[in-house]
XYZ file of C-alpha atoms in Angstrom:
615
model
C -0.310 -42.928 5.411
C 0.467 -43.797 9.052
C 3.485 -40.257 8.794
C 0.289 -37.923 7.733
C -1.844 -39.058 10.456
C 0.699 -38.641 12.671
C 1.319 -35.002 11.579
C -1.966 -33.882 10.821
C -3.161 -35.132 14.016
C -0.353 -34.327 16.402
C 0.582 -37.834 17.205
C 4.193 -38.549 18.221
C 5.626 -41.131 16.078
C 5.676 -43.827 19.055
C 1.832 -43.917 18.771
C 2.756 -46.761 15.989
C 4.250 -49.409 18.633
C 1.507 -48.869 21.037
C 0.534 -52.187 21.794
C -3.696 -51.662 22.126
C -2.772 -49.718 18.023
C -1.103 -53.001 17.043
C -3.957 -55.075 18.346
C -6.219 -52.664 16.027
C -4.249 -53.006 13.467
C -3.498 -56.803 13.501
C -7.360 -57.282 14.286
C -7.725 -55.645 10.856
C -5.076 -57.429 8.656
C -3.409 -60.086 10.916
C -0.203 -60.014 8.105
C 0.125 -56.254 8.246
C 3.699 -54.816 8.890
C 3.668 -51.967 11.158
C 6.544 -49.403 10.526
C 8.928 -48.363 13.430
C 8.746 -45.160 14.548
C 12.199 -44.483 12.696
C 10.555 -45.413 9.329
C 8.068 -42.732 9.831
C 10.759 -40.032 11.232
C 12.657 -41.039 7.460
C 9.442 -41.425 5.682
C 8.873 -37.464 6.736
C 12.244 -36.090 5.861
C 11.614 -37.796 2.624
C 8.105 -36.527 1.927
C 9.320 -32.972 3.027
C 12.434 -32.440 1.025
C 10.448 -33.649 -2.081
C 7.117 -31.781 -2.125
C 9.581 -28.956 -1.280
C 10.630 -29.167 -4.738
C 7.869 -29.691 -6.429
C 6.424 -26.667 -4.401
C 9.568 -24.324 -5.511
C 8.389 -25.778 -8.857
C 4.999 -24.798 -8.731
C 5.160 -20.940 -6.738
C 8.118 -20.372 -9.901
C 5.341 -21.215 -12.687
C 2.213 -18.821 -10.461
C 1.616 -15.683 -12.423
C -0.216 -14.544 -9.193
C 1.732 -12.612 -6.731
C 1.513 -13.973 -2.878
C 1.281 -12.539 0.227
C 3.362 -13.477 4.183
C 2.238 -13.333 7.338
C 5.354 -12.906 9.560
C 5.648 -13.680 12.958
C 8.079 -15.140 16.129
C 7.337 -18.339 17.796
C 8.637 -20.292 20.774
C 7.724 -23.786 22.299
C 8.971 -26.604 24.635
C 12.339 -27.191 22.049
C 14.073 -24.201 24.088
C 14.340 -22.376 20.673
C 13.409 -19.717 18.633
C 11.573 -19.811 15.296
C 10.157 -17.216 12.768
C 6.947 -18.766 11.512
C 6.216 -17.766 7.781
C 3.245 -18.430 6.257
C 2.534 -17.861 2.317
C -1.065 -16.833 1.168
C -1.954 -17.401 -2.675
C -5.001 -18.209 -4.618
C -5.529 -20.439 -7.294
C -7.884 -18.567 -9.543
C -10.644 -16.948 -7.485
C -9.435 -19.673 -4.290
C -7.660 -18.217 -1.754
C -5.391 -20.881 0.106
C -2.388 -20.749 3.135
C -0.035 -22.252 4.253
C 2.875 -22.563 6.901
C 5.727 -21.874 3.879
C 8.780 -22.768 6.718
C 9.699 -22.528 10.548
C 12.897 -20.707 9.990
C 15.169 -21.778 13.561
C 16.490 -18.692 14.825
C 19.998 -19.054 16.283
C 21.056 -15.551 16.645
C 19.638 -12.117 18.102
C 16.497 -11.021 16.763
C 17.359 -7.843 15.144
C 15.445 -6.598 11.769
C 18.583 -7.442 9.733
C 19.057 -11.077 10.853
C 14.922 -11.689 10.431
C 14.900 -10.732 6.709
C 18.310 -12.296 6.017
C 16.987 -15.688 7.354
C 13.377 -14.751 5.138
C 14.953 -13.850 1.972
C 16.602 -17.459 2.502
C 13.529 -19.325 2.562
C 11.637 -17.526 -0.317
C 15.128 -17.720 -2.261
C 14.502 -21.738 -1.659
C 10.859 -21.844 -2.742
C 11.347 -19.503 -5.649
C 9.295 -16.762 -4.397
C 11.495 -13.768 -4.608
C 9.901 -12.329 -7.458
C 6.259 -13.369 -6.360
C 5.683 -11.469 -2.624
C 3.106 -8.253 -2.987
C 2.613 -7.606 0.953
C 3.786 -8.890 4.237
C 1.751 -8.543 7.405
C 3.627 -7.967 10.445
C 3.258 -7.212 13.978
C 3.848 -3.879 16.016
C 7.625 -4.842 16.614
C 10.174 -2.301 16.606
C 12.561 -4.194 14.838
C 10.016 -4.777 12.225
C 10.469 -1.299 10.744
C 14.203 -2.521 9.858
C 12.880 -5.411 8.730
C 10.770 -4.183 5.845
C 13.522 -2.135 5.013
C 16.079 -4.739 4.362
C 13.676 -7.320 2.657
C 12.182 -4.937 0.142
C 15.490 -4.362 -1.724
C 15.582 -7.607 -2.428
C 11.960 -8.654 -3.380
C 11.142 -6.537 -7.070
C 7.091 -6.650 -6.485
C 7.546 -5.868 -2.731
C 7.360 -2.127 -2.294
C 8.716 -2.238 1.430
C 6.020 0.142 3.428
C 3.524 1.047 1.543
C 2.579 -2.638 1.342
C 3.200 -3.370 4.489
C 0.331 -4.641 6.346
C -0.689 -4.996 9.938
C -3.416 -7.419 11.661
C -6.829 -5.956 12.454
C -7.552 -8.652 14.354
C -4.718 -7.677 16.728
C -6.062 -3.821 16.169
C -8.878 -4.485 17.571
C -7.865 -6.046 20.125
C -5.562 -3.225 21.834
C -8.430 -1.087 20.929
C -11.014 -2.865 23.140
C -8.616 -3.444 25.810
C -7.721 0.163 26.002
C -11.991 0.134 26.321
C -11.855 -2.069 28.739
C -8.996 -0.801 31.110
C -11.390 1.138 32.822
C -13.628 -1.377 34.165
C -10.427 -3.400 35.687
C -7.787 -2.717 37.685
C -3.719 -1.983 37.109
C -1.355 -5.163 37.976
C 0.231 -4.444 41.107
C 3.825 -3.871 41.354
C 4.063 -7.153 43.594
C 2.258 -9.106 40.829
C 4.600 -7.877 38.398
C 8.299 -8.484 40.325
C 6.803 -12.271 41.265
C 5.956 -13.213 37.137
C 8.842 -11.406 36.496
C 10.468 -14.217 39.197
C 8.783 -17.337 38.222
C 10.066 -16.056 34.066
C 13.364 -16.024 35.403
C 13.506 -19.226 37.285
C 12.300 -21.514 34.502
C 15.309 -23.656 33.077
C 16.897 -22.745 29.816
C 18.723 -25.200 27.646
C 21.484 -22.980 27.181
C 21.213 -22.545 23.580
C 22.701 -19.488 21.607
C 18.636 -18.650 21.326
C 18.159 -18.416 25.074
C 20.981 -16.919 25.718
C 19.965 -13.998 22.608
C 16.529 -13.383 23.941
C 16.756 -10.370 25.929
C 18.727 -7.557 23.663
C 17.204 -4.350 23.029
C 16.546 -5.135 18.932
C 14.439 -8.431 19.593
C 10.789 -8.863 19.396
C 9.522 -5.972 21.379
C 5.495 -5.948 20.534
C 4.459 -2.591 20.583
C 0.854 -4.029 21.027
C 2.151 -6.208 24.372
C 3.904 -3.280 25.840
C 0.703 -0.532 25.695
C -1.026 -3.006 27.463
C 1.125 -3.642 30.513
C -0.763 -2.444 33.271
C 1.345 1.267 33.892
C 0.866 2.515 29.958
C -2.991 1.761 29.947
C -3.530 3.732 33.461
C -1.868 6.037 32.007
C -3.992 6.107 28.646
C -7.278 5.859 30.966
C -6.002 8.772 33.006
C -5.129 11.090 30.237
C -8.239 10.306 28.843
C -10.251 10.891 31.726
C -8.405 14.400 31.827
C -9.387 15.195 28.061
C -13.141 14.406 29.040
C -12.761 17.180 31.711
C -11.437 19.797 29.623
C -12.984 19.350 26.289
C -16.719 17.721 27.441
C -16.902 18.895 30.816
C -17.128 15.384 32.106
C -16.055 14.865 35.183
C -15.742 10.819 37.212
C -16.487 11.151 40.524
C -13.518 9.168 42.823
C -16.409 6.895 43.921
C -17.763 6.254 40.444
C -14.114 4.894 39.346
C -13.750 2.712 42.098
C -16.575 1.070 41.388
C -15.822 0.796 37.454
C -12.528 -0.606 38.252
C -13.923 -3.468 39.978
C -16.398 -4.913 37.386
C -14.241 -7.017 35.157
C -12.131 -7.761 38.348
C -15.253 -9.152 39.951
C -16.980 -11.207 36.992
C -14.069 -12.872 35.826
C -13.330 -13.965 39.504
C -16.556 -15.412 39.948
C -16.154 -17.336 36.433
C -12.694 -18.548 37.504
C -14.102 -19.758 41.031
C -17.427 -21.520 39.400
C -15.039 -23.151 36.837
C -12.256 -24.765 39.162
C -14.002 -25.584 42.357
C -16.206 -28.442 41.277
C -18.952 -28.095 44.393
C -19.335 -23.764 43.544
C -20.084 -25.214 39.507
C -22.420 -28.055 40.845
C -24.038 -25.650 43.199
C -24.353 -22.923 40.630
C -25.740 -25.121 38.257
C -29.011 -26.300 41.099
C -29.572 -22.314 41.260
C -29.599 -21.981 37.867
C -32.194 -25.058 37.386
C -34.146 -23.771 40.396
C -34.561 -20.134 38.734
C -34.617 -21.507 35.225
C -37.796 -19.379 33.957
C -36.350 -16.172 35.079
C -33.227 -16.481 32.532
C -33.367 -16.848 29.023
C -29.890 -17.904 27.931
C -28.509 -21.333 27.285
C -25.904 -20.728 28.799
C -25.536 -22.897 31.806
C -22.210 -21.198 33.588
C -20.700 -17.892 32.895
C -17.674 -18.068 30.342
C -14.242 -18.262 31.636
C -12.065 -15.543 30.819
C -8.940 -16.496 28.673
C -5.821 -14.048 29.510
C -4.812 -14.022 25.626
C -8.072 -13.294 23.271
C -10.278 -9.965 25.024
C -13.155 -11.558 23.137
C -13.618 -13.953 26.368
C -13.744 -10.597 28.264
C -16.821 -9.808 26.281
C -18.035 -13.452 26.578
C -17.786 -13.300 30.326
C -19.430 -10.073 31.015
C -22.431 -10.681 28.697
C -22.679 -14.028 30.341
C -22.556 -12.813 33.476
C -25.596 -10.281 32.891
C -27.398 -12.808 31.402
C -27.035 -15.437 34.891
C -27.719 -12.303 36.289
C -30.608 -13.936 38.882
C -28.525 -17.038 39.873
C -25.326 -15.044 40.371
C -26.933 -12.913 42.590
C -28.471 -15.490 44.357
C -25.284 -17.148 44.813
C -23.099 -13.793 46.109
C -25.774 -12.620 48.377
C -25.711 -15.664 50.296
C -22.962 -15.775 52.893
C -23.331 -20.000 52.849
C -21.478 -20.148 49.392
C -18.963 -17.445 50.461
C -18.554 -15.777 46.910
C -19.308 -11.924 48.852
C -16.175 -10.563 47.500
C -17.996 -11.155 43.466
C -21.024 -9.473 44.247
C -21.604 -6.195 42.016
C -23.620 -3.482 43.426
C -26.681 -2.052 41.617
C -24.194 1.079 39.906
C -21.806 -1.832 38.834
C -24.451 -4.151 37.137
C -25.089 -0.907 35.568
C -21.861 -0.173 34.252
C -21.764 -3.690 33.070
C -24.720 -3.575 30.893
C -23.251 -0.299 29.128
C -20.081 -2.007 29.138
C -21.410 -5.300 27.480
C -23.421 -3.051 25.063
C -20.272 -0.953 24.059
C -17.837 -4.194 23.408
C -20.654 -5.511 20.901
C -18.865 -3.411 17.993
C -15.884 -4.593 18.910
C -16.723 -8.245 18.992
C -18.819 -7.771 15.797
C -15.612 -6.867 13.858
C -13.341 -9.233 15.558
C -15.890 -12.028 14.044
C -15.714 -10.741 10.162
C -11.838 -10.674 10.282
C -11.215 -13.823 11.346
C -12.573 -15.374 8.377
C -10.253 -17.859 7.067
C -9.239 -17.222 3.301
C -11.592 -14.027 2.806
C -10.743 -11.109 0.792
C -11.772 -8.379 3.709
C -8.582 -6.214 2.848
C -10.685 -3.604 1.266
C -13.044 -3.384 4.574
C -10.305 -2.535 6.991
C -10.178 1.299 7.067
C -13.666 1.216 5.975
C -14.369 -0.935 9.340
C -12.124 1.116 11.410
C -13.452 4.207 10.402
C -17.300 3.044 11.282
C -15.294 1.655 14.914
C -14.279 4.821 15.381
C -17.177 6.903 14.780
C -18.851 4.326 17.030
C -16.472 5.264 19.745
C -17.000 8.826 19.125
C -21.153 8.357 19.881
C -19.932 7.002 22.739
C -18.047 9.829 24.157
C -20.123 12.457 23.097
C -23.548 10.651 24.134
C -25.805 13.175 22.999
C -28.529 11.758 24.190
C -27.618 11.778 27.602
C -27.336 7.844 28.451
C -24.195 6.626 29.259
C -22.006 6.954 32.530
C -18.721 9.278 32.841
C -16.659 6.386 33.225
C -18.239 4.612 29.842
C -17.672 7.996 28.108
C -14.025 7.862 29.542
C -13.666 4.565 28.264
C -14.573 5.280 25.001
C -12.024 8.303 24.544
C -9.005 5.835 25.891
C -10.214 3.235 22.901
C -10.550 6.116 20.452
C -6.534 7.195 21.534
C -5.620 3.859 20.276
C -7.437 3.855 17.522
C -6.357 7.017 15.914
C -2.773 5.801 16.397
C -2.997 2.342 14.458
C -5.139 4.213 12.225
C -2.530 6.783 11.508
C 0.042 3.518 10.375
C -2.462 1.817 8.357
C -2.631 5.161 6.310
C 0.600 5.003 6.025
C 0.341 1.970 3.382
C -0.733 2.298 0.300
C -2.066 -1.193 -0.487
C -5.179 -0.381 1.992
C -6.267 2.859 -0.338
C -5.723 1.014 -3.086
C -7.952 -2.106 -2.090
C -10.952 -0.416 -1.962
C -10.391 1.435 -5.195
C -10.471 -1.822 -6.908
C -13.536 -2.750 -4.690
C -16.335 -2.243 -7.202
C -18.855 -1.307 -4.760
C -16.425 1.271 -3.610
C -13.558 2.747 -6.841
C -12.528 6.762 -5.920
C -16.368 7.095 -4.927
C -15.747 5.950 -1.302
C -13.366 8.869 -0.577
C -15.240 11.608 -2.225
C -18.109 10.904 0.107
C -15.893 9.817 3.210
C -14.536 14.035 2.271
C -11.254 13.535 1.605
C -9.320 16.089 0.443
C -8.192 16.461 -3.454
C -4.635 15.769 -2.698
C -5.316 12.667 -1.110
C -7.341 11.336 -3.931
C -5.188 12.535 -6.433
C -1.954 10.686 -4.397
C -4.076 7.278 -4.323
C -5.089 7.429 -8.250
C -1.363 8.282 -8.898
C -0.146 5.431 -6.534
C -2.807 3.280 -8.128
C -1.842 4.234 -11.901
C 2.102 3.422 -11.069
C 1.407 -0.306 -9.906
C -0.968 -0.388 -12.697
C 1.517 0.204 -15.159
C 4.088 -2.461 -13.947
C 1.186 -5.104 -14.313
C 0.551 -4.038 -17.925
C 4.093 -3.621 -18.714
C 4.673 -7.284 -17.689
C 1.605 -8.091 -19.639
C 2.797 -6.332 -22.986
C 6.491 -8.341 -22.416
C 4.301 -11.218 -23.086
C 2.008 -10.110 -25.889
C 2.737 -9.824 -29.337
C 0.153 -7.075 -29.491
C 0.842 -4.165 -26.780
C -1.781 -2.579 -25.537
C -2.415 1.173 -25.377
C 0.231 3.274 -23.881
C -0.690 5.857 -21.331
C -1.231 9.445 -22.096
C 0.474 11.519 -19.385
C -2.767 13.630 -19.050
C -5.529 13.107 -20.922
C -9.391 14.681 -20.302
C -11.717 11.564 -19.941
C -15.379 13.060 -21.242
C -17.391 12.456 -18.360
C -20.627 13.159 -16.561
C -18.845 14.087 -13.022
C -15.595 16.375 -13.089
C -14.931 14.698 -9.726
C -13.726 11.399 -11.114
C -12.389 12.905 -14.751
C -9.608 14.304 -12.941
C -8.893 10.602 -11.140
C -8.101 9.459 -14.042
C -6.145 12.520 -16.314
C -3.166 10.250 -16.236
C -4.475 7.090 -18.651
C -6.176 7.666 -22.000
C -10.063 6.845 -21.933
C -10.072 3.602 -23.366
C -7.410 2.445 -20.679
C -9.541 -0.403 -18.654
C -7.995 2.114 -15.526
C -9.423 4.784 -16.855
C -12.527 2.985 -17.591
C -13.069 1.505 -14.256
C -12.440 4.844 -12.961
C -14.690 7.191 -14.451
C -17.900 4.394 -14.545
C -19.961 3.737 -11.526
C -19.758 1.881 -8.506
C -21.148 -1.845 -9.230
C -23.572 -2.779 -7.257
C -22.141 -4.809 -3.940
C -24.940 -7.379 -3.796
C -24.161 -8.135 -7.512
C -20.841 -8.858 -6.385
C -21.039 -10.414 -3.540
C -23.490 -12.877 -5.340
C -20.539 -14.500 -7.709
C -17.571 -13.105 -4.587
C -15.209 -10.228 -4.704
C -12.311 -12.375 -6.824
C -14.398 -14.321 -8.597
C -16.148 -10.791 -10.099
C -12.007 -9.862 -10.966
C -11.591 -13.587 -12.070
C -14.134 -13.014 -14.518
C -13.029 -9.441 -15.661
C -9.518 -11.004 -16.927
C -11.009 -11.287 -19.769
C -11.483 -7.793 -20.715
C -7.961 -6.254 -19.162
C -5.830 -8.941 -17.695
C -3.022 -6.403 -15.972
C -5.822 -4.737 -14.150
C -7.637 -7.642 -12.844
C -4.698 -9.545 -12.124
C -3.259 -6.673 -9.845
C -6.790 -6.195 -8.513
C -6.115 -10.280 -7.763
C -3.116 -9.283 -6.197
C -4.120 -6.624 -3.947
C -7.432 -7.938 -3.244
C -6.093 -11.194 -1.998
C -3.767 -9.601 0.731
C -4.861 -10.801 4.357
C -6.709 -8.270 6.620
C -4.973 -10.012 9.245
C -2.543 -13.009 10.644
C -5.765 -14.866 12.297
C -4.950 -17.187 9.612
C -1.104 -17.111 10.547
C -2.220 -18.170 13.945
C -4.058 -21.092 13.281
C -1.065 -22.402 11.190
C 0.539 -21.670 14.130
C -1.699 -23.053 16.287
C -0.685 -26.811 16.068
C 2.787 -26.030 17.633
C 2.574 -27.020 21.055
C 0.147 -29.804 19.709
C 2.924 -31.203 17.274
C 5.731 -30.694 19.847
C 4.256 -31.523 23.545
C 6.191 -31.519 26.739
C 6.553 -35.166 26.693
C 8.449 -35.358 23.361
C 11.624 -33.963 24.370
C 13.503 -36.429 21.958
C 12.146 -34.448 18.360
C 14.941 -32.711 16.781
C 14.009 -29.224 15.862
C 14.399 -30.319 11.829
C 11.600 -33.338 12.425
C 9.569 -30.480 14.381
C 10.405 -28.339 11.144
C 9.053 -30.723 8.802
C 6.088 -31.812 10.670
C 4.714 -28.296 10.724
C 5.210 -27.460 6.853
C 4.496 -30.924 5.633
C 1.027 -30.988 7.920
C 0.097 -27.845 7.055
C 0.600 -28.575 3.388
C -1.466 -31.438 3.243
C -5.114 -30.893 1.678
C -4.210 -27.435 -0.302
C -2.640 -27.831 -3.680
C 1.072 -27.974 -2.332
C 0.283 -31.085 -1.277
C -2.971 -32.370 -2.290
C -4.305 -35.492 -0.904
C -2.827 -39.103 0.265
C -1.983 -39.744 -3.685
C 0.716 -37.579 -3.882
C 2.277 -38.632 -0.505
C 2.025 -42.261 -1.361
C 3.777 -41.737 -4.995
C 6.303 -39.822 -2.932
C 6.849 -42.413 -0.443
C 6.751 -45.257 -3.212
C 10.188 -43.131 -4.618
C 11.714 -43.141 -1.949
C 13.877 -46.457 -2.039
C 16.205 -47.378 1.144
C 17.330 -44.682 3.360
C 18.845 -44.658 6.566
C 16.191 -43.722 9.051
C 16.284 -40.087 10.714
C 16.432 -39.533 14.286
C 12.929 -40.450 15.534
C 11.277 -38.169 17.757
């Protein structure tokens, strides 16, 4: 068990011949053999290359599809990886999983990324098994799709292509939030640009691939370098003048641009300069009635999640009285951080306008929650959020908040215009109960566009049924190519002229919404878990679609434990130990690889083997 704690806990394999652990260990069972670092590094190999069978075993017998999150990664081993992680359930469970860290020795074009994919789920025995894959905003991701779906039979390439929400709404807010701060300067820029090129390379055939034109080029990264948001801001602030009449006063932008500038510097100073955060900490307990947060500091900003942004500024209006108390007096010389009354303003509106944002970043990052269904829904209610916001009909908002609000909604109606793109988002909240074709018809869409998601619905339908029927001695009923349900509402009798009326498509189709709380009381799979019984195809490729992620926060945390398992002090772990580590510890407690049982009955197979090189 000593190889599992190791991994799951992102201990090098040395921990074991630390002396004070041997006391420990020898305090417990005087006669107990340690094993050498070595042992482990073998035990590991071992324990990976055999629950890697018996997970090809077990994804080859699943007669649920699964879904991939796709994405690059990079760490202290000088190399390149594309992290892959599988999503499946196991009935109405959903579970993931880091499937393999595929080592990337070669440029980073579209091509190479799904030969080196179609590898991995070729060794797991998942070919047949993928239903979506949710990638990034990389250019080279378009190829990607591409070149994988001709060789994955339940992966229709595009139109089940999915992208992060999480990440969405990120750029979204950011592009909110570019008005209240201020561009990078072009000095800032050429000195990281410096300090990236000076840092040593290992001269591997990855570092020396990393800067073609076809690699990893994030779309999402790039609108948010410093020159491409101005220029969102700017364009918007020119729409507000010609279409609203709304015009920002020089003066007025100044001051905006220095409000996130100014907060997060005074967080950053109170947070490394230990006599500002004891100081700051005496105001706070000497004004203590006048503030009615917990908080006892404002939150530091962190450069990569915006949500801190959020967290900053509403801290910093809620220390409000101490901060002031603290800027205002020359003694403590934090001048430069103090907001004037238009800017405590603006950052009232501003931490008041981010609360959407943050309130949707929260429901999709969920771990293992169907919420697939709820992203154009969600983005929809963002955006006419946004839109209140720029119109402000009531009169209460500044310009520059108004401004803001257009630049968000700019990015918004572009990732909005990709997700439509896919068809597995229209058809997840069809087969949402609460929501079937009734959602669109009151959202307004148009005929057509119902009409294309019933049809695109009907054709996945039948490929679940037909794979149903190949297995059943009884077939079920075949489709009519245009039949005339009898119905109360000629609205949803045309949704469903392709399928006969006793079809369970046509049936779902043409009855009611179910109510959501009734739903929600048993769970959104669990409900389709339970309707097996009455048409398997259609519940199992409401399973399917259903159980898609809304985004790769899930990916992420897999991903998370990188650095951990790999620190800059374990220079020594050969990038197929680092390999195993991360699949075999991020198998361990779902059903891949269920609890210290299996790994010991693994282990006790195992017989004499010539250690691995120990890390």
């Amino acid at each position: 068990m000593l190889v599992i704690w190791c991994i799951v806990n992102h201990r090098p394999f040395h921990t074991v011949t630390d002396p004070l652990f041997l006391n420990i260990v020898h305090l417990l069972r005087p006669d107990a053999i340690v094993p050498t670092p070595q042992t482990l590094s073998s035990d590991l190999t071992y324990i990976y290359d055999i629950a890697s069978i018996r997970i090809r075993e077990a994804f080859m017998e699943m007669g649920s599809g699964v879904h991939l999150a796709i994405d690059g990664w990079s760490g202290p081993l000088a190399a390149s990886f594309l992290g892959i992680v599988v999503f499946w359930r196991d009935g109405a469970q959903m579970y993931r999983a880091i499937l393999e860290f595929v080592h990337l020795t070669e440029s980073h074009t579209g091509a190479y990324l799904a030969e080196k994919t179609l590898e991995c789920l070729d060794r797991f025995g998942l070919t047949n098994q993928v239903t979506s894959i949710c990638l990034d905003n990389a250019s080279n991701n378009e190829t990607f799709v591409r070149q994988i779906s001709a060789s994955l039979p339940n992966f229709p390439g595009a139109q089940f292509r999915t992208r992060c929400i999480a990440h969405i709404t990120n750029l979204v807010a950011k592009a909110f939030m570019a008005v209240f701060t201020r561009p990078a300067s072009k000095k800032r820029k050429i000195a990281k640009s410096r300090a990236l090129a000076k840092q040593p390379t290992s001269g591997s055939p990855i570092s020396a691939t990393r800067g073609t034109d076809d690699e990893f080029s994030d779309e999402g990264m790039e609108l948010h370098d410093a020159g491409v948001v101005q220029k969102a801001v700017l364009t918007a602030m020119n729409e507000m003048r010609v279409r609203f009449g709304v015009e920002v006063a020089d003066e007025e932008f100044n001051e905006a641009r220095s409000v996130l500038p100014k907060i997060t510097g005074f967080a950053h100073q109170i947070h490394t300069v230990s006599t500002l955060y004891a100081t700051f900490k005496s105001i706070l307990a000497a004004v203590k009635d006048s503030v009615s947060t917990k908080k006892e500091v404002p939150t530091k900003r962190i450069a990569t999640r915006w949500n801190s942004d959020f967290a900053c500024a509403e801290t910093h209006l809620e220390l409000r009285t101490p901060i002031s108390i603290m800027t205002t007096n020359p003694t403590y010389k934090m001048a430069k951080y103090m907001l004037s009354v238009l800017q405590w303003e603006m950052l009232s509106e501003l931490v008041g306008c981010l609360a959407v944002f943050h309130h949707l970043t929260l429901v999709h990052s969920q771990s293992c929650v169907p919420l697939i269904h709820e992203v154009i829904p969600d983005l929809l209610l963002l955006k006419y959020c946004l839109e209140l916001m720029r119109d402000d009909l009531k009169r209460e908002l500044k310009s520059v908040t108004r401004v803001a609000a257009q630049a968000a909604l700019h990015v918004l109606d572009k990732y909005l215009k990709r997700l439509e793109e896919s068809d597995i988002y229209w058809l997840a909240i069809v087969l949402c109960p609460w929501y079937k074709l009734h959602w669109f018809y009151d959202e307004g869409y148009s005929a057509n566009r119902i009409e294309y998601i019933r049809r695109a619905l009907y054709e996945r339908y039948v490929k679940y049924r037909a794979a149903a029927n190949t297995t059943n001695s009884t077939p079920g009923p075949a489709p009519g190519p245009s039949s005339s349900a009898t119905t109360p509402s000629p609205r949803i009798s045309s949704a469903s002229s392709s399928s006969t009326p006793s079809d369970p498509l046509a049936v779902y189709l043409t009855t009611a919404p179910v109510d959501r709380a009734e739903v929600e009381r048993v769970g959104l799979l669990k409900y389709w878990q339970l309707e097996m019984q009455k048409s398997a195809p259609l519940a199992r490729m409401a399973l399917d679609i259903l159980g898609a992620p809304a985004s790769s926060v899930d990916a992420e945390h897999a991903f998370s434990g990188g650095r951990m398992a790999i620190n800059y002090r374990q220079h020594r772990m050969s990038i197929a130990t680092f390999r195993a580590k991360m699949a075999v510890g991020s198998w361990f407690g779902t059903p891949l690889l269920p609890d210290a049982h299996e790994v010991l009955e693994i282990v006790d197979g195992k017989g004499n083997l010539e250690p691995e090189p120990l890390d």
